[in-house]
Coordinates of C-alpha atoms and ligand atoms in Angstrom, one line a residue:
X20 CA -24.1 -9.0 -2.3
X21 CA -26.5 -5.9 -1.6
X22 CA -26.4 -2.2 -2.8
X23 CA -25.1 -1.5 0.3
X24 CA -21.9 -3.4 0.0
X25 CA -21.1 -1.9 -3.3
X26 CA -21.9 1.9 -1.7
X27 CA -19.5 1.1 1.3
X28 CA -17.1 0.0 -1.4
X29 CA -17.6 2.6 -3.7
X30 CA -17.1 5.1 -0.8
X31 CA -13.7 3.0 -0.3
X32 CA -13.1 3.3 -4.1
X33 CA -13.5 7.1 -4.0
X34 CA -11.3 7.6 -1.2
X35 CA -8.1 5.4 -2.8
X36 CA -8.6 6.1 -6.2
X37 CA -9.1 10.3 -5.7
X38 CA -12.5 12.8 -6.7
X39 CA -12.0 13.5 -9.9
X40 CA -11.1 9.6 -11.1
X41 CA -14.3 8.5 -9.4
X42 CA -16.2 10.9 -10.8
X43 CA -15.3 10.0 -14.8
X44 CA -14.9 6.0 -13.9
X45 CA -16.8 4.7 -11.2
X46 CA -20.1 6.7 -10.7
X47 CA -21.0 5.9 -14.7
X48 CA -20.9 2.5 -13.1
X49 CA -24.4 0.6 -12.2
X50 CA -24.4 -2.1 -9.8
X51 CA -26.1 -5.0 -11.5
X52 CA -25.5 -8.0 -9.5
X53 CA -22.6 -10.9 -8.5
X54 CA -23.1 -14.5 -9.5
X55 CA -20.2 -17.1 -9.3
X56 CA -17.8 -14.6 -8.0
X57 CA -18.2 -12.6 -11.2
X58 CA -19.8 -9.1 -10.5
X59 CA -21.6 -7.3 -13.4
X60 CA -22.0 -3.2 -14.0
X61 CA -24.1 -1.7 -16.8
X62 CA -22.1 0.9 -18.6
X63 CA -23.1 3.3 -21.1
X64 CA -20.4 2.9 -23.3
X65 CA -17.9 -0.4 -23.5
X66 CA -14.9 2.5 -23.5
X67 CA -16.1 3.1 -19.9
X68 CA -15.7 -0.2 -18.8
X69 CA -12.6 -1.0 -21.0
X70 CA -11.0 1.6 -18.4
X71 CA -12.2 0.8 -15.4
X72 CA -11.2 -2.9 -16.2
X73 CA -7.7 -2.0 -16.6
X74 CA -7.1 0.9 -14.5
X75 CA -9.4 0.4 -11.9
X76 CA -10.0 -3.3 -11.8
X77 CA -7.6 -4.4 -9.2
X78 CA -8.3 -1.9 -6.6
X79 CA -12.1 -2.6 -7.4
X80 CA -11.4 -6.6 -6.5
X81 CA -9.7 -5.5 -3.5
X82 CA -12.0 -3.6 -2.0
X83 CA -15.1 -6.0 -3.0
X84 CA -12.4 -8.8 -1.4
X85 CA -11.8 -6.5 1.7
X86 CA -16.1 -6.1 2.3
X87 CA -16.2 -10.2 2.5
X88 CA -17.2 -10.3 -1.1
X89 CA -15.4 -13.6 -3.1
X90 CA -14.8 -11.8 -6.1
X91 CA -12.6 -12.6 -8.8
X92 CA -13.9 -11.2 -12.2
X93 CA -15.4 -7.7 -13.4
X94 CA -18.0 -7.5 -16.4
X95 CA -19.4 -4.8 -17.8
X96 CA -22.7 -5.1 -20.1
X97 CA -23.5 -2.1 -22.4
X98 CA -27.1 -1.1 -23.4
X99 CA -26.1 -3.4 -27.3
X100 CA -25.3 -6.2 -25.1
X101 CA -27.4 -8.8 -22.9
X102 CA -26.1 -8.4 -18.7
X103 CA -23.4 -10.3 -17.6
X104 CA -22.8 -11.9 -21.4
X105 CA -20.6 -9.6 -22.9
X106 CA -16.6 -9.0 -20.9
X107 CA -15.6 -5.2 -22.1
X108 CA -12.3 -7.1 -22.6
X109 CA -11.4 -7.2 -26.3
X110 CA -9.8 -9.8 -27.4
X111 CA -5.8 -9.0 -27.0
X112 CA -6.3 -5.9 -25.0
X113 CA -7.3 -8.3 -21.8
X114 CA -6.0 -6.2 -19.3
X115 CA -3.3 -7.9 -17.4
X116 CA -4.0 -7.8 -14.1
X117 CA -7.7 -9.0 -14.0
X118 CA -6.9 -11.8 -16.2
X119 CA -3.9 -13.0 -13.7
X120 CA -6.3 -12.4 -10.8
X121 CA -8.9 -14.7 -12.3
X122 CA -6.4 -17.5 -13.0
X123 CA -4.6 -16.9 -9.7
X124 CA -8.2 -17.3 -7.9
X125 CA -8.7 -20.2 -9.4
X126 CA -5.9 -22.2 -8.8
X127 CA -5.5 -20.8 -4.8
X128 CA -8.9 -21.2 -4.0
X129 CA -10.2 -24.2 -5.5
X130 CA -6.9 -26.8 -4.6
X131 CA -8.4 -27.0 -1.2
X132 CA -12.1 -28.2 -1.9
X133 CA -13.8 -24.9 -1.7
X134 CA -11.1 -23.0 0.8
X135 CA -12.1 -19.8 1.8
X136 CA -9.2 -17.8 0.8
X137 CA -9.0 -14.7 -1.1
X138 CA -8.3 -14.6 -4.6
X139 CA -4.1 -14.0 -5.1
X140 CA -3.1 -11.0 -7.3
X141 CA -0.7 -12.1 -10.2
X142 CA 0.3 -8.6 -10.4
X143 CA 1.9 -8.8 -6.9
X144 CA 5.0 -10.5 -7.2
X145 CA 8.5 -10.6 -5.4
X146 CA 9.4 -9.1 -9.3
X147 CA 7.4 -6.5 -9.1
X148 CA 7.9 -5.5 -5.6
X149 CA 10.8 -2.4 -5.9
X150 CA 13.0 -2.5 -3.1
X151 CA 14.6 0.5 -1.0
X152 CA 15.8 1.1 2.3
X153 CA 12.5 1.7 4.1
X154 CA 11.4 -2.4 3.0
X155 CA 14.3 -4.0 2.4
X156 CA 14.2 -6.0 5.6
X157 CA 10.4 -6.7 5.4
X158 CA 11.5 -7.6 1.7
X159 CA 13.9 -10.2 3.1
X160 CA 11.9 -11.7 5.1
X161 CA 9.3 -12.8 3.0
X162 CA 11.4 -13.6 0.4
X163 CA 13.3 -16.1 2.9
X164 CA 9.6 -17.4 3.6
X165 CA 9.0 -17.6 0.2
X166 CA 12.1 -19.4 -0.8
X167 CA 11.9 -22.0 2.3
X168 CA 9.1 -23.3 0.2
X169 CA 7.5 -25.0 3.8
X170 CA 10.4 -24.9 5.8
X171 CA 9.0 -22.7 8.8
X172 CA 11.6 -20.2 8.9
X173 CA 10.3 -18.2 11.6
X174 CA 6.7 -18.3 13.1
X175 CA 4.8 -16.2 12.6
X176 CA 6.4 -13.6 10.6
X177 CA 4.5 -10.4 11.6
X178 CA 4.7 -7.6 8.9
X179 CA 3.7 -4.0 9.6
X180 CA 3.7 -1.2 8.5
X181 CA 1.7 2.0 7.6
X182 CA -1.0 1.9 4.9
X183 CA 0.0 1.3 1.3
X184 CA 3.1 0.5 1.8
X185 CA 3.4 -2.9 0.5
X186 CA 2.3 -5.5 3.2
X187 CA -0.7 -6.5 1.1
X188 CA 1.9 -6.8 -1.7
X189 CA 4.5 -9.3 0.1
X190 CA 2.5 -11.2 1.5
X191 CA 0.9 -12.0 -2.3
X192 CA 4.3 -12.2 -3.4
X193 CA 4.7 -14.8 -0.7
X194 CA 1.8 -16.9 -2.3
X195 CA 2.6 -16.6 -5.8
X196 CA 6.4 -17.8 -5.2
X197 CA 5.3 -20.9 -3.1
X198 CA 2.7 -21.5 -5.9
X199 CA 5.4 -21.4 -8.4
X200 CA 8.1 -23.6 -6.3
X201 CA 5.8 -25.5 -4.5
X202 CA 2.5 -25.9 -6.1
X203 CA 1.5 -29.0 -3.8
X204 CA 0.9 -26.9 -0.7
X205 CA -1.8 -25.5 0.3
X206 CA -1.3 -21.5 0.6
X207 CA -4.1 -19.3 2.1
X208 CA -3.9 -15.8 2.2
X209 CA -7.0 -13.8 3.7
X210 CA -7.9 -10.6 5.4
X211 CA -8.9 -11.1 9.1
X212 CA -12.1 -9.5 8.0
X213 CA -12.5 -12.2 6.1
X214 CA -11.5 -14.6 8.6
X215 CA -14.2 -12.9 11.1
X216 CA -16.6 -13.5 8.3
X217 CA -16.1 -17.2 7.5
X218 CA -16.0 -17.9 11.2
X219 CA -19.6 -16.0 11.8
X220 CA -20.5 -18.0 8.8
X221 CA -19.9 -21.5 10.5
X222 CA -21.4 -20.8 13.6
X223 CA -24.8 -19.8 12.2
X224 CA -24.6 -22.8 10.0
X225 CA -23.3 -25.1 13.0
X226 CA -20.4 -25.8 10.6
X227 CA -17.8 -25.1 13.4
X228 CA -16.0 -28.6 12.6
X229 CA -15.3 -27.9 8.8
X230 CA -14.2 -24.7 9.9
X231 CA -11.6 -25.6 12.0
X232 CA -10.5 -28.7 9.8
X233 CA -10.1 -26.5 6.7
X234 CA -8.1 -24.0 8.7
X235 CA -6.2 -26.9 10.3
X236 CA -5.1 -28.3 7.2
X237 CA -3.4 -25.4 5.4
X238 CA 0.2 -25.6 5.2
X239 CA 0.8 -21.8 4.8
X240 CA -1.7 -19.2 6.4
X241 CA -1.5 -15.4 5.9
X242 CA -3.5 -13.2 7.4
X243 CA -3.5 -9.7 6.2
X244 CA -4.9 -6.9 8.3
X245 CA -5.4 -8.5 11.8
X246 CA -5.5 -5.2 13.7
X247 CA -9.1 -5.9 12.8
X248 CA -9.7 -8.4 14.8
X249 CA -8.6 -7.0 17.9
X250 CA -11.6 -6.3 20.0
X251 CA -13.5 -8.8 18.6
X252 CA -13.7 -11.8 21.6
X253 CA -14.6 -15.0 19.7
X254 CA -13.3 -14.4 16.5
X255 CA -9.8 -13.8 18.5
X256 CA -10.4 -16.9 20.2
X257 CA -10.8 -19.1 17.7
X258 CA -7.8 -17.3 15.5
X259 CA -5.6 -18.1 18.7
X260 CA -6.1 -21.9 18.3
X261 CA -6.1 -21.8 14.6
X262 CA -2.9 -20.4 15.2
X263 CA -1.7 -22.8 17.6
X264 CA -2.8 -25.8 15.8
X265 CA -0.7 -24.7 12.5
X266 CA 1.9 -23.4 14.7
X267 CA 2.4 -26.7 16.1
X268 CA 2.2 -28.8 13.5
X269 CA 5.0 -26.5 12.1
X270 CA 3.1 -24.4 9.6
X271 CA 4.3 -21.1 8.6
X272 CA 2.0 -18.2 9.6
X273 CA 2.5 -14.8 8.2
X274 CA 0.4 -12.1 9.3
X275 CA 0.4 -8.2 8.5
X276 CA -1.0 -5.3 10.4
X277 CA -1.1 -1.7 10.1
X278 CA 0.9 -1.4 13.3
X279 CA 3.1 -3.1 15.7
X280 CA 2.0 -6.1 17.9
X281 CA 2.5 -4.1 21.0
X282 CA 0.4 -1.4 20.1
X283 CA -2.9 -2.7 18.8
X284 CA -5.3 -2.3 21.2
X285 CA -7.3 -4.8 22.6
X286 CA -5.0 -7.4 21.6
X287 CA -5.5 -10.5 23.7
X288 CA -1.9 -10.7 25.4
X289 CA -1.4 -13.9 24.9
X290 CA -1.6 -13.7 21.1
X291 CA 0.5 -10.7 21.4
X292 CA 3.1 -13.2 23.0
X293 CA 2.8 -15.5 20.6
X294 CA 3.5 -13.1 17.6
X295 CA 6.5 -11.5 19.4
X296 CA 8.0 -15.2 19.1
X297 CA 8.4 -15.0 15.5
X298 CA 9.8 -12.3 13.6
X299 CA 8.6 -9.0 13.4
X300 CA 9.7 -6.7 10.7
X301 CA 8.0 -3.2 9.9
X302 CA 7.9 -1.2 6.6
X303 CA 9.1 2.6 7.4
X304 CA 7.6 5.3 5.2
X305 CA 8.6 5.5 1.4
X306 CA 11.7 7.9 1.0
X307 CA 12.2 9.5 -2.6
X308 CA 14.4 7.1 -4.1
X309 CA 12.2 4.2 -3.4
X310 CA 9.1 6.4 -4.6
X311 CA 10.7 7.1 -8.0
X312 CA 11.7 3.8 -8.5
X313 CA 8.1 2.5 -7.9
X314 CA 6.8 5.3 -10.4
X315 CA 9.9 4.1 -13.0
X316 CA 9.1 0.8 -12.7
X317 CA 4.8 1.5 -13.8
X318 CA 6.0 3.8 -16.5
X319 CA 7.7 0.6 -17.7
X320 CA 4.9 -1.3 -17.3
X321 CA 3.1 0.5 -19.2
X322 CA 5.3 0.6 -22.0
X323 CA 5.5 -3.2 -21.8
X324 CA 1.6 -3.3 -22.1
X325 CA 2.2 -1.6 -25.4
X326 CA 0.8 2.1 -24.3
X327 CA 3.1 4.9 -26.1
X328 CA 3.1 7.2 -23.5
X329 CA 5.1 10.6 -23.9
X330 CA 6.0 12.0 -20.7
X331 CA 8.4 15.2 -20.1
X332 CA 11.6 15.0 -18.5
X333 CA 11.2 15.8 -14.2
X334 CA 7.4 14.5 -14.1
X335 CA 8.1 11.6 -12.3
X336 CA 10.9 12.9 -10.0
X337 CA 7.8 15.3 -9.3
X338 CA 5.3 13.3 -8.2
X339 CA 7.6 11.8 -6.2
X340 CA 9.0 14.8 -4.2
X341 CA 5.2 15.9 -3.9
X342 CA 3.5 12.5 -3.0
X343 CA 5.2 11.5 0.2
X344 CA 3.2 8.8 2.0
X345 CA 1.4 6.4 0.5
X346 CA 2.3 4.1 -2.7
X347 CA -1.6 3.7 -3.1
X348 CA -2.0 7.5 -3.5
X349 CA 1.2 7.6 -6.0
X350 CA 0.4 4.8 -8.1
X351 CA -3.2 6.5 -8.5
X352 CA -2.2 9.7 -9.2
X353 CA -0.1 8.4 -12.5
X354 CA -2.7 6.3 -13.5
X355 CA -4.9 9.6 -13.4
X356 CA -2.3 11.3 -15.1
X357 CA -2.3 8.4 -18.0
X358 CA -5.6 8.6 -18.2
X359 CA -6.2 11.8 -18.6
X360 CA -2.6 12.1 -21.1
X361 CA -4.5 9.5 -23.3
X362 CA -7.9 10.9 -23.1
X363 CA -6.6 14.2 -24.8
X364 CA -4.1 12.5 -26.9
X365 CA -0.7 14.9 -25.4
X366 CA 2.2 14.5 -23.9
X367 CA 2.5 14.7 -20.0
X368 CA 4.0 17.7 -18.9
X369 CA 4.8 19.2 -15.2
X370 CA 2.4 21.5 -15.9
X371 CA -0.2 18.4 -17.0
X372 CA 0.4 16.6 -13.9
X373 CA 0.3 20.2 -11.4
X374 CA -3.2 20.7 -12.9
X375 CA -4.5 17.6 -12.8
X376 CA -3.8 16.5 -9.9
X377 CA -3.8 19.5 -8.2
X378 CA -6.6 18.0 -5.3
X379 CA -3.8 15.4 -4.3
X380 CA -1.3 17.9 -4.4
X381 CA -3.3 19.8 -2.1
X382 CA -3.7 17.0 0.3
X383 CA 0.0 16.4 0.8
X384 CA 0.8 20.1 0.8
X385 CA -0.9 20.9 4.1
X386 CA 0.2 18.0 5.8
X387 CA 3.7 19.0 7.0
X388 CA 4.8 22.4 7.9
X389 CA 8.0 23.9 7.9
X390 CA 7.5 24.8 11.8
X391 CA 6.4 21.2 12.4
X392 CA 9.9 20.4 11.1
X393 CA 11.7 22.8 13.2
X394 CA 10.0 21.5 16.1
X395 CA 10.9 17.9 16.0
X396 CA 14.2 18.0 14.7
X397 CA 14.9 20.9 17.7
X398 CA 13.2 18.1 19.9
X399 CA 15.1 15.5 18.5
X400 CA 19.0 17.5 19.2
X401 CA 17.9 19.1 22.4
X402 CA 18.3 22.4 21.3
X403 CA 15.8 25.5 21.5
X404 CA 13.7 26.4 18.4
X405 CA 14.9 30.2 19.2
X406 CA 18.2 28.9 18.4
X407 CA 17.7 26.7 15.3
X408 CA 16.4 29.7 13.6
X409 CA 18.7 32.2 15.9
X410 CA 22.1 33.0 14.1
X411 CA 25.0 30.9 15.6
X412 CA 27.0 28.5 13.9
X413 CA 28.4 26.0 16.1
X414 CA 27.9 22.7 14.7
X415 CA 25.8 21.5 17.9
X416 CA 23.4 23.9 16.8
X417 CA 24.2 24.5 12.4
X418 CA 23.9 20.5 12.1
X419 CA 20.2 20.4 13.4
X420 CA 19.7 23.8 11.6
X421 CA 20.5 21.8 8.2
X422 CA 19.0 18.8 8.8
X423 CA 15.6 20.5 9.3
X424 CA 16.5 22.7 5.7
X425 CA 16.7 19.3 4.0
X426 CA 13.3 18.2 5.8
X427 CA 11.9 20.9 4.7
X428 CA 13.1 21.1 1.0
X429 CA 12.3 16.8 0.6
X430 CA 8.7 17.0 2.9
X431 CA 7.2 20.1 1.8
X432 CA 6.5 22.0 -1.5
X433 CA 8.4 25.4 0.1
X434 CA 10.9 27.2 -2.4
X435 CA 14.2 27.7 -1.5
X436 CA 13.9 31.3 -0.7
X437 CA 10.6 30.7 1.5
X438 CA 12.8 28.4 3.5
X439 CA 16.0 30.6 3.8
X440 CA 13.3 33.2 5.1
X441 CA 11.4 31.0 7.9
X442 CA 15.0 30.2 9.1
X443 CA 15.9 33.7 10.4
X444 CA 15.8 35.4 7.3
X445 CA 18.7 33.3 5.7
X446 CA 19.7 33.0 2.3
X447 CA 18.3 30.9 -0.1
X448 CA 22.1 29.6 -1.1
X449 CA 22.5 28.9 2.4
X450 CA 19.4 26.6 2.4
X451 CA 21.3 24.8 -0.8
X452 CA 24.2 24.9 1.2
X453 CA 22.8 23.1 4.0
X454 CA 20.6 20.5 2.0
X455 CA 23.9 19.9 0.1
X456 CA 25.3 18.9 3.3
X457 CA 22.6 16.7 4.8
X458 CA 23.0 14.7 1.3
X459 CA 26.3 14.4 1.5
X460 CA 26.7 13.4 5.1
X461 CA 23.6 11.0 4.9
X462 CA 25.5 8.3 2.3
X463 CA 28.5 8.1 5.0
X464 CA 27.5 9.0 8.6
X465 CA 24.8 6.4 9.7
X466 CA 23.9 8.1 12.7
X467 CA 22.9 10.6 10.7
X468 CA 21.4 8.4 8.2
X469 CA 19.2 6.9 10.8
X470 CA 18.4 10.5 12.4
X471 CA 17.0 11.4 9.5
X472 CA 15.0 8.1 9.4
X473 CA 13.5 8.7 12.5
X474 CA 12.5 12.5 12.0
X475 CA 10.7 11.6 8.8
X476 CA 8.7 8.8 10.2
X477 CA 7.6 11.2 13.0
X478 CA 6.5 13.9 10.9
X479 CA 5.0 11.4 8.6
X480 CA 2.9 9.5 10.9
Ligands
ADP7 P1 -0.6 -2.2 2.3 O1 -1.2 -3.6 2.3 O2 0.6 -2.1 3.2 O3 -1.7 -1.2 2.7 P2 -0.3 -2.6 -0.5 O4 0.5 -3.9 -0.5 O5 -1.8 -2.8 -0.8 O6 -0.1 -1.8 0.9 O7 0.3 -1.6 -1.5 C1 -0.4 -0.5 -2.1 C2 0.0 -0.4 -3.5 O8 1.3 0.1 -3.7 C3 -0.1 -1.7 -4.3 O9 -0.6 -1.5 -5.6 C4 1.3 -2.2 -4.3 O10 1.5 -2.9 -5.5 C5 2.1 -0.9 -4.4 N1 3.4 -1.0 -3.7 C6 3.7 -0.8 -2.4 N2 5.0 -0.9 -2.2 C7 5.5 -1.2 -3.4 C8 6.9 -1.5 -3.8 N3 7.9 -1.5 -2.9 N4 7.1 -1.8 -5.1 C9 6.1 -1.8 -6.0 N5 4.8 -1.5 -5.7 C10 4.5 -1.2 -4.4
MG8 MG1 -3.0 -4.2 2.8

């Protein structure tokens, strides 16, 4: 691996992990090398890497793992101690996740004499994975993969979804269930980066036939990420009759993308076909529930891990009003906010996490507007936007009017009053009159239900 690998990914790093977290964790870091799938940093103190390990580590892997890189193990060397000797693991205090990764590598990628899969995440399990509405049927479906233990349920299953939603996730779940239930067959996850890479590999080392016989021989192949490929001739070609060999010999495929088979561009057709044979399941955008009960379930991690965090009552219900999209972006804005809690020593408090995480905040604050709602839900009922905000009360017209109040009130940061006002001038206790409604309706009336569904996941994407 070169400096220029570990910029790209630290530019990745920055991105997913937010400014100010890359500025106290990852720029102290110095690149000093990779040997045996172990990459080392210099630190200047062994607190530094201590944090990194266990807050950052995983997402550090991943993106290494994303750039081609076969990592599987972070060490950080302080000035005291000789490079690459010393872990900044104490004894005890091993963070979880990088240990599980390490022992998960191991076993998934050395069963098949030297397979070129990716190293599985411990920390991704079917256990882990909190399940709502928006993923239960992606959910389902793996777990029925999972739980066939070989038997092809459906081929392929093709999951997609937005990013950070959980593909990545599943299909890791996937591979640590079979490992558990059915440790004699051979799993491979990968990214299709990956996959291009390997393949490049073989042709410049005329090693085309051991390509194609390791691929051959897997009995479960996951491919994470194959809009990448699209575009890319030969590396398509030769995924096509990968695919076609396992699919014949009855080997379950799975394979994630960012977005449906039919609209990935440049998509050879007749690998399109071939997906749309199998079962295709998306993952809709996160709604609140699901997002609190993602942040519930770290909180309790944490606790489990033995940190004694104090954290006010209506933080997490926060974050997850405010943070809409992207687990990614939630999960590392309460690992900033742990960070930073612990760094000080205090209790989090809403006013904690509004401050310090006020460039995230930010972010999700400009992305949705209240007129943008208007719009689309006026769109949506066929009505005119002079008459969702206009003053008649018909319910053709009032049941729009409240949907896109709730919208408002759950997709933007907008007070009640500042709603009431961009809806003609209303009153804010007719905006909780209206939200009231929407909630009430939404548990019973499906149409509804799924309405709402719909609107969301237009605004959002
Ligand atoms: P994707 O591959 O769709 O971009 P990932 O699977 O990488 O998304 O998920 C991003 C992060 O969010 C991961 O850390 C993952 O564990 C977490 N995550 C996503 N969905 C869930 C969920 N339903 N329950 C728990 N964690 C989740
Ligand atoms: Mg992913």
């Amino acid at each position: 691996m070169t400096d220029d690998i570990w910029g790209q990914v630290r530019d990745e790093l920055e991105e997913a992990i937010g400014q100010s977290n890359f500025v106290n964790w990852i720029e102290p870091l110095e690149f000093a090398g990779v040997k045996n799938g172990v990459i080392v940093f210099n630190v200047p103190t062994s607190f530094i890497g201590n944090w990194v390990l266990r807050n950052f580590g995983d997402q550090i892997l991943h993106h290494l793992n994303k750039a081609g890189q076969g990592v599987t193990r972070i060490e950080f060397a302080t000035p005291a101690a000789s490079p690459g000797k010393r872990s900044a693991a104490p004894a005890g205090r091993t963070p979880r996740p990088l240990k599980r990764t390490t022992g998960g590598a191991n076993r998934g990628a050395a069963s098949a004499s030297d397979f070129p899969g990716a190293p599985i995440y411990a920390r991704y399990t079917f256990d882990s994975f909190v399940v709502g509405k928006p993923n239960e049927l992606a959910h389902a479906a793996a777990r029925r993969v999972a739980e066939g233990g070989g038997a092809v349920a459906f081929n392929p299953l093709f999951l997609y979804g937005g990013v950070g939603l959980g593909k990545t996730h599943l299909m890791h779940a996937i591979a640590n269930e079979l490992k558990a239930r059915r440790p004699d067959l051979n799993a491979v996850y990968l990214s299709a980066e990956q996959f291009m890479y390997r393949f490049v590999q073989a042709l410049r080392e005329r090693r085309m036939m051991d390509f194609k016989e390791m691929f051959r021989s897997v009995d479960i192949l996951m491919v994470d990420d194959v809009q990448f490929i699209a575009g890319k001739d030969s590396t398509q070609e030769e995924f096509f009759h990968t695919f076609n060999a396992l699919v014949d010999q009855n080997k379950q495929i799975i394979i994630s993308a960012d977005r449906a088979p039919g609209e990935i561009k440049d998509l050879e057709d007749r690998i399109r076909s071939r997906i749309q044979c199998g079962l295709v399941v998306d993952l809709h955008p996160t709604d609140y529930e699901l997002r609190l009960g993602i942040l519930q379930q770290k909180v309790d991690q944490y606790h489990a891990d033995g940190d004694r965090l104090e954290m006010a009552d209506g933080v997490l219900e926060f974050l997850a009003h405010r943070i809409s999209t992207n687990v990614r972006v939630l999960e590392g804005a309460l690992t900033r906010l742990f960070a930073f809690a612990s760094l000080i020593g205090r209790e989090i408090t809403l006013e904690m996490a509004q401050d310090c995480l006020s460039d995230v905040l930010r972010t999700y604050d400009r992305k949705i507007t209240i007129e943008e709602i208007q719009r689309k839900v006026s769109e949506h009922y066929n009505i005119r936007l002079s008459e969702m905000i206009g003053p008649r009360r018909v319910r053709t017209i009032a049941r729009p009017r409240q949907i896109a109040m709730y919208l408002a009130k759950q997709m933007t940061s907008r007070s009640l009053p500042e709603i009431g006002r961009r809806f003609g001038g209303r009153d804010h206790t007719t905006v909780i009159h209206g939200v009231r409604k929407v909630e009430e309706l939404k548990t019973t009336d499906d149409q509804l239900a799924e309405d709402l569904r719909l609107l969301r996941r237009s605004l959002e994407g």
